[in-house]
Amino acid sequence: METKKRILIVEDEKNIVDIIRFNMNREGYDTLEAYDGETGLALARREKPDLILLDVMLPKMIGFDVCRTLRDEGDNVPVIILTAREEEEDKVLGLELGADDYITKPFSMRELIARVRANIRRTAMSAPAAQTERSAGDALTIDSATGQVYKRGVLIDLTQREYELLTFLAGHPDKVFSRVDLMEQVWNYGFVGDDARTVDVTVRRLREKIEDDPGSPTYVLTRRGVGYYYAAHTAAAP
Ligand code: CA
């Protein structure tokens, strides 16, 4: 039997923690709680949760610093930032710091559950995605059976969202997708507000991991004014 996934809730408003815990437990997830940033960081390090729901405004250490610290330590646990509606800029800043997603307060539990499910780290036992390997000898290999990506044989640790973006684009080589398309196909929710920047930030982070020169990419390319695509026939550099 598969062990339960564990979600760390870092939030200083106890009533919000209570309702998130109740709903996550009902969905079959175990939960851990922290009511300040320092405790959240310590629990993340010690307990290795499968996903973190992270408030921004927290006592002792703000959510952004918790996220940045974990990323600096090489921890790629999925992080969903909980932002207040008046803190629109927080969304993009959170993504820049390595968060995988954000949700704006007040949020519906249905929406939160959907985003948790979408972001929880894939396991080696996850169902195979579409076969998207490029030709033999190519530098980038997507092993769809294990959900892992290798660059010249070295495992690249992608977040769930980065992996889904890469496999979606690679599954449709040379087809250009707009940011709106990608929000709907990869993020699975409707396009709102400044979500274009969410796509841009995720593409940039993906490039930093898979491209030799992120400023001059050869895999995930930009079609200016239109969107992004995966280049099927780029010549491998000698
Ligand atoms: Ca707070």
GROMACS .gro file of C-alpha atoms in nm, residues 65-220:
model
  156
   65ASP     CA    1   1.306   3.346   0.280
   66VAL     CA    2   1.191   2.996   0.373
   67CYS     CA    3   1.149   2.910   0.005
   68ARG     CA    4   1.477   3.068  -0.101
   69THR     CA    5   1.667   2.892   0.177
   70LEU     CA    6   1.529   2.551   0.082
   71ARG     CA    7   1.615   2.605  -0.285
   72ASP     CA    8   1.965   2.724  -0.196
   73GLU     CA    9   2.007   2.399  -0.003
   74GLY     CA   10   1.905   2.201  -0.312
   75ASP     CA   11   1.565   2.102  -0.180
   76ASN     CA   12   1.318   2.079  -0.470
   77VAL     CA   13   1.007   2.003  -0.266
   78PRO     CA   14   0.700   2.150  -0.440
   79VAL     CA   15   0.607   2.482  -0.280
   80ILE     CA   16   0.273   2.658  -0.320
   81ILE     CA   17   0.278   3.017  -0.198
   82LEU     CA   18  -0.034   3.151  -0.027
   83THR     CA   19  -0.066   3.520  -0.111
   84ALA     CA   20  -0.315   3.786  -0.014
   85ARG     CA   21  -0.505   3.946  -0.297
   86GLU     CA   22  -0.344   4.284  -0.238
   87GLU     CA   23   0.001   4.134  -0.285
   88GLU     CA   24  -0.016   4.062  -0.659
   89GLU     CA   25   0.356   4.115  -0.702
   90ASP     CA   26   0.416   3.838  -0.451
   91LYS     CA   27   0.312   3.579  -0.706
   92VAL     CA   28   0.591   3.659  -0.944
   93LEU     CA   29   0.847   3.714  -0.669
   94GLY     CA   30   0.757   3.376  -0.520
   95LEU     CA   31   0.805   3.205  -0.854
   96GLU     CA   32   1.136   3.384  -0.905
   97LEU     CA   33   1.251   3.243  -0.571
   98GLY     CA   34   1.165   2.892  -0.678
   99ALA     CA   35   0.806   2.837  -0.569
  100ASP     CA   36   0.609   2.611  -0.802
  101ASP     CA   37   0.272   2.774  -0.776
  102TYR     CA   38   0.072   3.024  -0.580
  103ILE     CA   39  -0.284   3.060  -0.468
  104THR     CA   40  -0.453   3.385  -0.374
  105LYS     CA   41  -0.639   3.427  -0.048
  106PRO     CA   42  -0.925   3.391   0.003
  107PHE     CA   43  -0.922   3.064  -0.191
  108SER     CA   44  -1.175   2.787  -0.222
  109MET     CA   45  -1.074   2.449  -0.081
  110ARG     CA   46  -1.164   2.295  -0.413
  111GLU     CA   47  -0.909   2.517  -0.585
  112LEU     CA   48  -0.645   2.450  -0.321
  113ILE     CA   49  -0.694   2.073  -0.345
  114ALA     CA   50  -0.669   2.090  -0.725
  115ARG     CA   51  -0.340   2.277  -0.702
  116VAL     CA   52  -0.200   2.043  -0.439
  117ARG     CA   53  -0.281   1.745  -0.658
  118ALA     CA   54  -0.126   1.914  -0.961
  119ASN     CA   55   0.195   1.997  -0.778
  120ILE     CA   56   0.264   1.705  -0.554
  121ARG     CA   57   0.589   1.544  -0.653
  122ARG     CA   58   0.564   1.263  -0.897
  123THR     CA   59   0.706   0.933  -0.779
  124ALA     CA   60   0.902   0.670  -0.963
  125MET     CA   61   0.583   0.468  -0.974
  126SER     CA   62   0.381   0.734  -1.154
  127ALA     CA   63   0.214   0.639  -1.480
  128PRO     CA   64   0.431   0.680  -1.787
  129ALA     CA   65   0.382   1.003  -1.976
  130ALA     CA   66   0.392   1.020  -2.352
  131GLN     CA   67   0.721   0.895  -2.490
  132THR     CA   68   0.918   1.205  -2.572
  133GLU     CA   69   1.280   1.103  -2.599
  134ARG     CA   70   1.482   1.262  -2.871
  135SER     CA   71   1.717   1.065  -3.093
  136ALA     CA   72   1.989   0.845  -2.949
  137GLY     CA   73   2.300   1.035  -2.854
  138ASP     CA   74   2.104   1.348  -2.785
  139ALA     CA   75   2.212   1.540  -2.478
  140LEU     CA   76   1.866   1.565  -2.321
  141THR     CA   77   1.675   1.248  -2.239
  142ILE     CA   78   1.326   1.231  -2.095
  143ASP     CA   79   1.261   0.895  -1.935
  144SER     CA   80   0.884   0.889  -1.937
  145ALA     CA   81   0.869   0.556  -1.754
  146THR     CA   82   1.030   0.702  -1.442
  147GLY     CA   83   0.942   1.066  -1.495
  148GLN     CA   84   1.307   1.165  -1.489
  149VAL     CA   85   1.511   1.388  -1.714
  150TYR     CA   86   1.881   1.348  -1.787
  151LYS     CA   87   2.131   1.583  -1.944
  152ARG     CA   88   2.426   1.387  -2.084
  153GLY     CA   89   2.340   1.109  -1.844
  154VAL     CA   90   2.319   1.330  -1.536
  155LEU     CA   91   1.984   1.346  -1.357
  156ILE     CA   92   1.826   1.692  -1.360
  157ASP     CA   93   1.600   1.764  -1.066
  158LEU     CA   94   1.297   1.938  -1.213
  159THR     CA   95   0.993   2.047  -1.020
  160GLN     CA   96   0.666   1.884  -1.114
  161ARG     CA   97   0.559   2.191  -1.309
  162GLU     CA   98   0.888   2.220  -1.494
  163TYR     CA   99   0.867   1.852  -1.585
  164GLU     CA  100   0.511   1.885  -1.709
  165LEU     CA  101   0.596   2.192  -1.914
  166LEU     CA  102   0.895   2.017  -2.072
  167THR     CA  103   0.710   1.695  -2.151
  168PHE     CA  104   0.409   1.881  -2.286
  169LEU     CA  105   0.620   2.090  -2.524
  170ALA     CA  106   0.843   1.796  -2.618
  171GLY     CA  107   0.533   1.588  -2.689
  172HIS     CA  108   0.440   1.838  -2.962
  173PRO     CA  109   0.775   1.920  -3.122
  174ASP     CA  110   0.796   2.240  -3.326
  175LYS     CA  111   0.441   2.337  -3.238
  176VAL     CA  112   0.420   2.685  -3.087
  177PHE     CA  113   0.199   2.731  -2.783
  178SER     CA  114   0.087   3.067  -2.649
  179ARG     CA  115   0.109   3.143  -2.280
  180VAL     CA  116  -0.269   3.109  -2.261
  181ASP     CA  117  -0.245   2.764  -2.422
  182LEU     CA  118   0.022   2.662  -2.174
  183MET     CA  119  -0.170   2.787  -1.871
  184GLU     CA  120  -0.464   2.575  -1.980
  185GLN     CA  121  -0.271   2.266  -2.089
  186VAL     CA  122   0.008   2.252  -1.832
  187TRP     CA  123  -0.129   2.443  -1.533
  188ASN     CA  124  -0.482   2.319  -1.594
  189TYR     CA  125  -0.656   2.632  -1.493
  190GLY     CA  126  -0.800   2.930  -1.670
  191PHE     CA  127  -0.586   3.225  -1.762
  192VAL     CA  128  -0.620   3.518  -1.525
  193GLY     CA  129  -0.442   3.847  -1.475
  194ASP     CA  130  -0.066   3.830  -1.504
  195ASP     CA  131  -0.039   3.453  -1.545
  196ALA     CA  132   0.171   3.511  -1.858
  197ARG     CA  133   0.454   3.593  -1.622
  198THR     CA  134   0.405   3.262  -1.445
  199VAL     CA  135   0.471   3.086  -1.775
  200ASP     CA  136   0.770   3.307  -1.851
  201VAL     CA  137   0.928   3.249  -1.511
  202THR     CA  138   0.878   2.872  -1.534
  203VAL     CA  139   1.029   2.864  -1.883
  204ARG     CA  140   1.327   3.059  -1.759
  205ARG     CA  141   1.382   2.827  -1.464
  206LEU     CA  142   1.347   2.524  -1.689
  207ARG     CA  143   1.603   2.667  -1.931
  208GLU     CA  144   1.846   2.730  -1.646
  209LYS     CA  145   1.833   2.357  -1.572
  210ILE     CA  146   1.830   2.199  -1.919
  211GLU     CA  147   2.010   2.439  -2.151
  212ASP     CA  148   2.387   2.472  -2.186
  213ASP     CA  149   2.336   2.846  -2.232
  214PRO     CA  150   1.997   2.956  -2.096
  215GLY     CA  151   2.033   3.287  -2.280
  216SER     CA  152   2.067   3.103  -2.609
  217PRO     CA  153   1.844   2.797  -2.570
  218THR     CA  154   1.836   2.501  -2.808
  219TYR     CA  155   1.547   2.300  -2.660
  220VAL     CA  156   1.270   2.528  -2.540
   0.00000   0.00000   0.00000
